[in-house]
């Protein structure tokens, strides 16, 4: 997190470095390009010649590059005014992020860079060295931040018209195809450049001089190579001596230790004329190599005591949250119903002992549930163990198959219980299912295969829930309720399967995964056919929402205008934005002025966000309940008027629904077309989930909030994200903005990255409020409890990833799989905590106030 933050707000470097040595030596430095240099080295550059440019606008491919090219050649003519000229171009990097490496815009940018370097090489004189380097590479999609070879390898090219470089081996004459053939560490640049510039090597450098820079034109200047290597090694020895002195420990002189290697290298130097300089060079190089290996081992140490303390604190917080959530478990709202009271008294008069039956039912419930899970757990973990021992890398598939088999066995036992079990099913089975889903996923993070294919496991959990909810529907007394519950269960599963078609594959999933989120696996833009998705959302989604509200007569008040017009217009403008973006990327209209389409699209996006977040928030705060009062003649007495309140039975839910709709509109805009389609499916699934919970009378069970949490996590992957830094869609920051602006840029990127989880946490109150009349009691306590269940899921996930990352701290995949997943879980937990408190609970309060002002206040 610290390193990530430093990438956005660079602070001045105060440790010894090349530019500091140059400045202290009285050398003059000029900088052109990326303005991050100005933050890292304030006051280092010649102000009259330096030209910094904004560096974080990945949408802008040309401003920085054109500025550098425009200024560098005139500056070359003023070579008496500078000693070091730094030009940092960004167009290739930005083209990769925006388009991918195989897009025509990347071809144009590479050709521009090729011409620029050729012109620059032709302009410099014999006393000047041109060094061209990349700070990183890019993956097949144009991003970076991971540990793949394509991302961590870059090119280094040095050129002098005088011809001062040479190669020590004939096989080095041809440029290597990859860094695997002829690699040098980036830290080797430090001693190399320092010695070439005639300045001291910075104190904490552990690199070695690059051979070609000091081997001479014939590649046999071993005396110069040995001298350069010895100077660098002496600096390392001085650094090591300071390190051991600061630690108060003695250096080891055991065989193979750096100290012994240094003594051997020094012993090779004789005072005679004949000297094997190649051997001297190799000896000092061996000292540097071993020292670097020892340092890497030291830097990979872990403070286990502090790690255990952190896990304990996290676990204590989780236990506290679970205690809070469990405290109100089973406490249902009191129902004031005279007819129910009379029926209860009648049953008592007839000698029916309801308590005894309830006790018997509870005993049967415990026996059935215990038997079911005693059969389920061995099957699940037995499958995992069997697949693991069989050597299968995808052991979770065997575990899932075993779980399905066990679940089928459980189903048979449930059928044997018939109506008796179905009547008690909502009391605890759903709670246990929520626990199993949460714990099973958390245990799975111990495996890199599970973590890499996490979205597949989430799909399995969602399918299991849909299957069980359909089975549970058979107990419902009303045929209409049974059919509707089964219908929503099937729709819930099918929508998840449809959404699973949106995929962004990570490197570790290859070749068993095919990306569909972008136009291709090497693109960062959408395919032409994907532009139809936002228009389909505009045409269909408002009607679907209307269909869910009409059965409760709650499509009244503000709802028809807001959902039917404002929300739909916002979706239409979002669809138009992506068409404008595609036209801009593809240069569909070449005669238009530069940036005209971009300017139009930014204004369009700002209007959508204004509708969704500004006007939407204002409307939500001041909107009355979504109800209408209808007056009609009484059937029994035509002279009397009969008053009906349409939407009364869903007054809380229908009005609160406006808040998630506003978030939904913003997230759809800020996601790519495939991501917007996935988010629309998520909202449809959420509404189906609410109906399932209501029809099966399991609103107060943990399964509702946990399923919302599962949906949020599942759609994190379906919106083109993975638990890796390189999947962050930085270009989303420039959908409504031309440049970076705080705090809006981080908010926009967060809505793009965590849109699924944010929409889920804002929808949690609907679990309690959906189909709730104005006289609903204990609104805030029940919503707080549901929100606590939801947050507990992410807290367990965060704790599990923390524990597994600590336990697997020496694992080969720690920094590739386990650590990124832990950081993702920690960041998601922070996001849902903040949104839950600031948005969800605040929204419930505003919603309750609005309902209370019209219908009075419930306790």
PDB file of N, CA, C and O in Angstrom, residues 596-647:
ATOM      1  N   UNK A 596     -11.934  16.773 -30.087  1.00  0.00           N
ATOM      2  CA  UNK A 596     -13.332  17.206 -30.094  1.00  0.00           C
ATOM      3  C   UNK A 596     -14.237  16.114 -29.534  1.00  0.00           C
ATOM      4  O   UNK A 596     -15.096  16.384 -28.674  1.00  0.00           O
ATOM      5  N   UNK A 597     -14.068  14.876 -30.013  1.00  0.00           N
ATOM      6  CA  UNK A 597     -14.892  13.778 -29.511  1.00  0.00           C
ATOM      7  C   UNK A 597     -14.629  13.528 -28.029  1.00  0.00           C
ATOM      8  O   UNK A 597     -15.558  13.224 -27.278  1.00  0.00           O
ATOM      9  N   UNK A 598     -13.378  13.661 -27.630  1.00  0.00           N
ATOM     10  CA  UNK A 598     -13.051  13.474 -26.220  1.00  0.00           C
ATOM     11  C   UNK A 598     -13.738  14.519 -25.359  1.00  0.00           C
ATOM     12  O   UNK A 598     -14.288  14.206 -24.290  1.00  0.00           O
ATOM     13  N   UNK A 599     -13.722  15.755 -25.793  1.00  0.00           N
ATOM     14  CA  UNK A 599     -14.384  16.819 -25.035  1.00  0.00           C
ATOM     15  C   UNK A 599     -15.881  16.574 -24.921  1.00  0.00           C
ATOM     16  O   UNK A 599     -16.476  16.748 -23.854  1.00  0.00           O
ATOM     17  N   UNK A 600     -16.505  16.142 -26.018  1.00  0.00           N
ATOM     18  CA  UNK A 600     -17.951  15.868 -25.999  1.00  0.00           C
ATOM     19  C   UNK A 600     -18.251  14.704 -25.054  1.00  0.00           C
ATOM     20  O   UNK A 600     -19.205  14.752 -24.265  1.00  0.00           O
ATOM     21  N   UNK A 601     -17.437  13.659 -25.131  1.00  0.00           N
ATOM     22  CA  UNK A 601     -17.695  12.483 -24.299  1.00  0.00           C
ATOM     23  C   UNK A 601     -17.498  12.789 -22.817  1.00  0.00           C
ATOM     24  O   UNK A 601     -18.235  12.278 -21.968  1.00  0.00           O
ATOM     25  N   UNK A 602     -16.518  13.620 -22.479  1.00  0.00           N
ATOM     26  CA  UNK A 602     -16.306  13.983 -21.066  1.00  0.00           C
ATOM     27  C   UNK A 602     -17.493  14.762 -20.527  1.00  0.00           C
ATOM     28  O   UNK A 602     -17.979  14.494 -19.412  1.00  0.00           O
ATOM     29  N   UNK A 603     -17.980  15.720 -21.297  1.00  0.00           N
ATOM     30  CA  UNK A 603     -19.166  16.478 -20.868  1.00  0.00           C
ATOM     31  C   UNK A 603     -20.366  15.540 -20.704  1.00  0.00           C
ATOM     32  O   UNK A 603     -21.133  15.637 -19.732  1.00  0.00           O
ATOM     33  N   UNK A 604     -20.514  14.625 -21.642  1.00  0.00           N
ATOM     34  CA  UNK A 604     -21.606  13.651 -21.568  1.00  0.00           C
ATOM     35  C   UNK A 604     -21.503  12.812 -20.297  1.00  0.00           C
ATOM     36  O   UNK A 604     -22.497  12.597 -19.588  1.00  0.00           O
ATOM     37  N   UNK A 605     -20.289  12.330 -19.987  1.00  0.00           N
ATOM     38  CA  UNK A 605     -20.090  11.525 -18.780  1.00  0.00           C
ATOM     39  C   UNK A 605     -20.359  12.331 -17.517  1.00  0.00           C
ATOM     40  O   UNK A 605     -20.955  11.830 -16.554  1.00  0.00           O
ATOM     41  N   UNK A 606     -19.943  13.590 -17.513  1.00  0.00           N
ATOM     42  CA  UNK A 606     -20.201  14.435 -16.344  1.00  0.00           C
ATOM     43  C   UNK A 606     -21.695  14.644 -16.124  1.00  0.00           C
ATOM     44  O   UNK A 606     -22.167  14.674 -14.979  1.00  0.00           O
ATOM     45  N   UNK A 607     -22.449  14.757 -17.210  1.00  0.00           N
ATOM     46  CA  UNK A 607     -23.892  14.904 -17.089  1.00  0.00           C
ATOM     47  C   UNK A 607     -24.533  13.638 -16.522  1.00  0.00           C
ATOM     48  O   UNK A 607     -25.452  13.705 -15.702  1.00  0.00           O
ATOM     49  N   UNK A 608     -24.034  12.464 -16.944  1.00  0.00           N
ATOM     50  CA  UNK A 608     -24.569  11.206 -16.410  1.00  0.00           C
ATOM     51  C   UNK A 608     -24.309  11.123 -14.911  1.00  0.00           C
ATOM     52  O   UNK A 608     -25.209  10.778 -14.131  1.00  0.00           O
ATOM     53  N   UNK A 609     -23.088  11.432 -14.495  1.00  0.00           N
ATOM     54  CA  UNK A 609     -22.757  11.376 -13.073  1.00  0.00           C
ATOM     55  C   UNK A 609     -23.519  12.431 -12.282  1.00  0.00           C
ATOM     56  O   UNK A 609     -23.893  12.207 -11.116  1.00  0.00           O
ATOM     57  N   UNK A 610     -23.751  13.577 -12.900  1.00  0.00           N
ATOM     58  CA  UNK A 610     -24.549  14.609 -12.230  1.00  0.00           C
ATOM     59  C   UNK A 610     -25.982  14.120 -12.017  1.00  0.00           C
ATOM     60  O   UNK A 610     -26.583  14.323 -10.949  1.00  0.00           O
ATOM     61  N   UNK A 611     -26.549  13.477 -13.038  1.00  0.00           N
ATOM     62  CA  UNK A 611     -27.897  12.909 -12.905  1.00  0.00           C
ATOM     63  C   UNK A 611     -27.940  11.846 -11.819  1.00  0.00           C
ATOM     64  O   UNK A 611     -28.859  11.806 -10.994  1.00  0.00           O
ATOM     65  N   UNK A 612     -26.937  10.963 -11.833  1.00  0.00           N
ATOM     66  CA  UNK A 612     -26.962   9.818 -10.929  1.00  0.00           C
ATOM     67  C   UNK A 612     -26.633  10.204  -9.494  1.00  0.00           C
ATOM     68  O   UNK A 612     -27.336   9.806  -8.562  1.00  0.00           O
ATOM     69  N   UNK A 613     -25.564  10.969  -9.301  1.00  0.00           N
ATOM     70  CA  UNK A 613     -25.063  11.204  -7.950  1.00  0.00           C
ATOM     71  C   UNK A 613     -25.492  12.523  -7.340  1.00  0.00           C
ATOM     72  O   UNK A 613     -25.678  12.603  -6.126  1.00  0.00           O
ATOM     73  N   UNK A 614     -25.668  13.560  -8.166  1.00  0.00           N
ATOM     74  CA  UNK A 614     -26.079  14.860  -7.616  1.00  0.00           C
ATOM     75  C   UNK A 614     -27.600  14.972  -7.592  1.00  0.00           C
ATOM     76  O   UNK A 614     -28.218  15.077  -6.526  1.00  0.00           O
ATOM     77  N   UNK A 615     -28.198  14.913  -8.796  1.00  0.00           N
ATOM     78  CA  UNK A 615     -29.661  14.971  -8.848  1.00  0.00           C
ATOM     79  C   UNK A 615     -30.273  13.754  -8.164  1.00  0.00           C
ATOM     80  O   UNK A 615     -31.292  13.857  -7.474  1.00  0.00           O
ATOM     81  N   UNK A 616     -29.627  12.576  -8.331  1.00  0.00           N
ATOM     82  CA  UNK A 616     -30.153  11.369  -7.711  1.00  0.00           C
ATOM     83  C   UNK A 616     -30.141  11.436  -6.203  1.00  0.00           C
ATOM     84  O   UNK A 616     -31.104  11.037  -5.542  1.00  0.00           O
ATOM     85  N   UNK A 617     -29.051  11.928  -5.630  1.00  0.00           N
ATOM     86  CA  UNK A 617     -28.979  12.062  -4.177  1.00  0.00           C
ATOM     87  C   UNK A 617     -29.997  13.070  -3.670  1.00  0.00           C
ATOM     88  O   UNK A 617     -30.666  12.855  -2.648  1.00  0.00           O
ATOM     89  N   UNK A 618     -30.136  14.191  -4.372  1.00  0.00           N
ATOM     90  CA  UNK A 618     -31.124  15.204  -3.983  1.00  0.00           C
ATOM     91  C   UNK A 618     -32.534  14.631  -4.026  1.00  0.00           C
ATOM     92  O   UNK A 618     -33.336  14.821  -3.098  1.00  0.00           O
ATOM     93  N   UNK A 619     -32.830  13.902  -5.105  1.00  0.00           N
ATOM     94  CA  UNK A 619     -34.154  13.298  -5.227  1.00  0.00           C
ATOM     95  C   UNK A 619     -34.394  12.277  -4.124  1.00  0.00           C
ATOM     96  O   UNK A 619     -35.490  12.208  -3.545  1.00  0.00           O
ATOM     97  N   UNK A 620     -33.364  11.489  -3.801  1.00  0.00           N
ATOM     98  CA  UNK A 620     -33.538  10.468  -2.754  1.00  0.00           C
ATOM     99  C   UNK A 620     -33.785  11.117  -1.394  1.00  0.00           C
ATOM    100  O   UNK A 620     -34.584  10.619  -0.599  1.00  0.00           O
ATOM    101  N   UNK A 621     -33.100  12.212  -1.121  1.00  0.00           N
ATOM    102  CA  UNK A 621     -33.266  12.860   0.186  1.00  0.00           C
ATOM    103  C   UNK A 621     -34.668  13.435   0.348  1.00  0.00           C
ATOM    104  O   UNK A 621     -35.306  13.298   1.404  1.00  0.00           O
ATOM    105  N   UNK A 622     -35.189  14.047  -0.709  1.00  0.00           N
ATOM    106  CA  UNK A 622     -36.445  14.787  -0.574  1.00  0.00           C
ATOM    107  C   UNK A 622     -37.652  14.054  -1.149  1.00  0.00           C
ATOM    108  O   UNK A 622     -38.786  14.534  -0.987  1.00  0.00           O
ATOM    109  N   UNK A 623     -37.470  12.932  -1.775  1.00  0.00           N
ATOM    110  CA  UNK A 623     -38.594  12.243  -2.415  1.00  0.00           C
ATOM    111  C   UNK A 623     -39.573  11.705  -1.381  1.00  0.00           C
ATOM    112  O   UNK A 623     -39.165  11.173  -0.340  1.00  0.00           O
ATOM    113  N   UNK A 624     -40.874  11.802  -1.649  1.00  0.00           N
ATOM    114  CA  UNK A 624     -41.872  11.176  -0.779  1.00  0.00           C
ATOM    115  C   UNK A 624     -41.894   9.677  -1.045  1.00  0.00           C
ATOM    116  O   UNK A 624     -41.263   9.182  -1.986  1.00  0.00           O
ATOM    117  N   UNK A 625     -42.614   8.892  -0.252  1.00  0.00           N
ATOM    118  CA  UNK A 625     -42.721   7.452  -0.507  1.00  0.00           C
ATOM    119  C   UNK A 625     -43.309   7.171  -1.889  1.00  0.00           C
ATOM    120  O   UNK A 625     -44.075   7.975  -2.436  1.00  0.00           O
ATOM    121  N   UNK A 626     -42.958   6.032  -2.466  1.00  0.00           N
ATOM    122  CA  UNK A 626     -43.456   5.634  -3.785  1.00  0.00           C
ATOM    123  C   UNK A 626     -44.833   4.987  -3.635  1.00  0.00           C
ATOM    124  O   UNK A 626     -45.007   3.770  -3.815  1.00  0.00           O
ATOM    125  N   UNK A 627     -45.805   5.809  -3.269  1.00  0.00           N
ATOM    126  CA  UNK A 627     -47.177   5.337  -3.073  1.00  0.00           C
ATOM    127  C   UNK A 627     -48.138   6.316  -3.750  1.00  0.00           C
ATOM    128  O   UNK A 627     -47.781   7.459  -4.056  1.00  0.00           O
ATOM    129  N   UNK A 628     -49.331   5.844  -3.999  1.00  0.00           N
ATOM    130  CA  UNK A 628     -50.402   6.688  -4.534  1.00  0.00           C
ATOM    131  C   UNK A 628     -51.687   6.359  -3.803  1.00  0.00           C
ATOM    132  O   UNK A 628     -51.924   5.205  -3.404  1.00  0.00           O
ATOM    133  N   UNK A 629     -52.519   7.371  -3.615  1.00  0.00           N
ATOM    134  CA  UNK A 629     -53.816   7.189  -2.947  1.00  0.00           C
ATOM    135  C   UNK A 629     -54.903   7.175  -4.006  1.00  0.00           C
ATOM    136  O   UNK A 629     -55.018   8.099  -4.814  1.00  0.00           O
ATOM    137  N   UNK A 630     -55.677   6.096  -4.022  1.00  0.00           N
ATOM    138  CA  UNK A 630     -56.752   5.914  -5.000  1.00  0.00           C
ATOM    139  C   UNK A 630     -58.074   5.873  -4.265  1.00  0.00           C
ATOM    140  O   UNK A 630     -58.237   5.141  -3.278  1.00  0.00           O
ATOM    141  N   UNK A 631     -59.017   6.669  -4.742  1.00  0.00           N
ATOM    142  CA  UNK A 631     -60.359   6.713  -4.142  1.00  0.00           C
ATOM    143  C   UNK A 631     -61.356   6.087  -5.108  1.00  0.00           C
ATOM    144  O   UNK A 631     -61.378   6.417  -6.299  1.00  0.00           O
ATOM    145  N   UNK A 632     -62.154   5.182  -4.592  1.00  0.00           N
ATOM    146  CA  UNK A 632     -63.172   4.512  -5.407  1.00  0.00           C
ATOM    147  C   UNK A 632     -64.408   4.263  -4.569  1.00  0.00           C
ATOM    148  O   UNK A 632     -64.387   4.402  -3.342  1.00  0.00           O
ATOM    149  N   UNK A 633     -65.506   3.930  -5.236  1.00  0.00           N
ATOM    150  CA  UNK A 633     -66.760   3.652  -4.532  1.00  0.00           C
ATOM    151  C   UNK A 633     -66.672   2.307  -3.839  1.00  0.00           C
ATOM    152  O   UNK A 633     -66.118   1.345  -4.367  1.00  0.00           O
ATOM    153  N   UNK A 634     -67.250   2.241  -2.635  1.00  0.00           N
ATOM    154  CA  UNK A 634     -67.255   0.994  -1.876  1.00  0.00           C
ATOM    155  C   UNK A 634     -68.209   0.001  -2.531  1.00  0.00           C
ATOM    156  O   UNK A 634     -69.329   0.358  -2.895  1.00  0.00           O
ATOM    157  N   UNK A 635     -67.797  -1.271  -2.715  1.00  0.00           N
ATOM    158  CA  UNK A 635     -68.694  -2.268  -3.333  1.00  0.00           C
ATOM    159  C   UNK A 635     -69.985  -2.488  -2.546  1.00  0.00           C
ATOM    160  O   UNK A 635     -71.042  -2.720  -3.119  1.00  0.00           O
ATOM    161  N   UNK A 636     -69.879  -2.377  -1.199  1.00  0.00           N
ATOM    162  CA  UNK A 636     -71.062  -2.623  -0.364  1.00  0.00           C
ATOM    163  C   UNK A 636     -71.969  -1.402  -0.274  1.00  0.00           C
ATOM    164  O   UNK A 636     -73.189  -1.532  -0.108  1.00  0.00           O
ATOM    165  N   UNK A 637     -71.381  -0.241  -0.389  1.00  0.00           N
ATOM    166  CA  UNK A 637     -72.165   0.987  -0.277  1.00  0.00           C
ATOM    167  C   UNK A 637     -71.648   1.985  -1.301  1.00  0.00           C
ATOM    168  O   UNK A 637     -70.668   2.688  -1.063  1.00  0.00           O
ATOM    169  N   UNK A 638     -72.287   2.066  -2.485  1.00  0.00           N
ATOM    170  CA  UNK A 638     -71.811   2.973  -3.544  1.00  0.00           C
ATOM    171  C   UNK A 638     -71.746   4.428  -3.113  1.00  0.00           C
ATOM    172  O   UNK A 638     -71.044   5.233  -3.733  1.00  0.00           O
ATOM    173  N   UNK A 639     -72.492   4.774  -2.064  1.00  0.00           N
ATOM    174  CA  UNK A 639     -72.486   6.162  -1.625  1.00  0.00           C
ATOM    175  C   UNK A 639     -71.238   6.517  -0.818  1.00  0.00           C
ATOM    176  O   UNK A 639     -70.938   7.677  -0.606  1.00  0.00           O
ATOM    177  N   UNK A 640     -70.547   5.460  -0.360  1.00  0.00           N
ATOM    178  CA  UNK A 640     -69.353   5.700   0.452  1.00  0.00           C
ATOM    179  C   UNK A 640     -68.089   5.569  -0.398  1.00  0.00           C
ATOM    180  O   UNK A 640     -68.020   4.744  -1.294  1.00  0.00           O
ATOM    181  N   UNK A 641     -67.134   6.404  -0.075  1.00  0.00           N
ATOM    182  CA  UNK A 641     -65.851   6.353  -0.798  1.00  0.00           C
ATOM    183  C   UNK A 641     -64.903   5.365  -0.115  1.00  0.00           C
ATOM    184  O   UNK A 641     -64.882   5.262   1.123  1.00  0.00           O
ATOM    185  N   UNK A 642     -64.159   4.660  -0.930  1.00  0.00           N
ATOM    186  CA  UNK A 642     -63.174   3.699  -0.417  1.00  0.00           C
ATOM    187  C   UNK A 642     -61.780   4.160  -0.833  1.00  0.00           C
ATOM    188  O   UNK A 642     -61.528   4.403  -2.009  1.00  0.00           O
ATOM    189  N   UNK A 643     -60.895   4.299   0.141  1.00  0.00           N
ATOM    190  CA  UNK A 643     -59.557   4.815  -0.106  1.00  0.00           C
ATOM    191  C   UNK A 643     -58.547   3.663  -0.046  1.00  0.00           C
ATOM    192  O   UNK A 643     -58.567   2.871   0.896  1.00  0.00           O
ATOM    193  N   UNK A 644     -57.690   3.560  -1.061  1.00  0.00           N
ATOM    194  CA  UNK A 644     -56.638   2.538  -1.099  1.00  0.00           C
ATOM    195  C   UNK A 644     -55.299   3.216  -1.315  1.00  0.00           C
ATOM    196  O   UNK A 644     -55.194   4.187  -2.061  1.00  0.00           O
ATOM    197  N   UNK A 645     -54.296   2.719  -0.628  1.00  0.00           N
ATOM    198  CA  UNK A 645     -52.932   3.248  -0.773  1.00  0.00           C
ATOM    199  C   UNK A 645     -52.128   2.240  -1.590  1.00  0.00           C
ATOM    200  O   UNK A 645     -51.778   1.165  -1.102  1.00  0.00           O
ATOM    201  N   UNK A 646     -51.852   2.580  -2.833  1.00  0.00           N
ATOM    202  CA  UNK A 646     -51.068   1.707  -3.701  1.00  0.00           C
ATOM    203  C   UNK A 646     -49.590   1.789  -3.318  1.00  0.00           C
ATOM    204  O   UNK A 646     -49.037   2.883  -3.185  1.00  0.00           O
ATOM    205  N   UNK A 647     -48.959   0.647  -3.155  1.00  0.00           N
ATOM    206  CA  UNK A 647     -47.563   0.606  -2.771  1.00  0.00           C
ATOM    207  C   UNK A 647     -47.334   0.573  -1.288  1.00  0.00           C
ATOM    208  O   UNK A 647     -46.179   0.589  -0.838  1.00  0.00           O
TER     209      UNK A 647
END
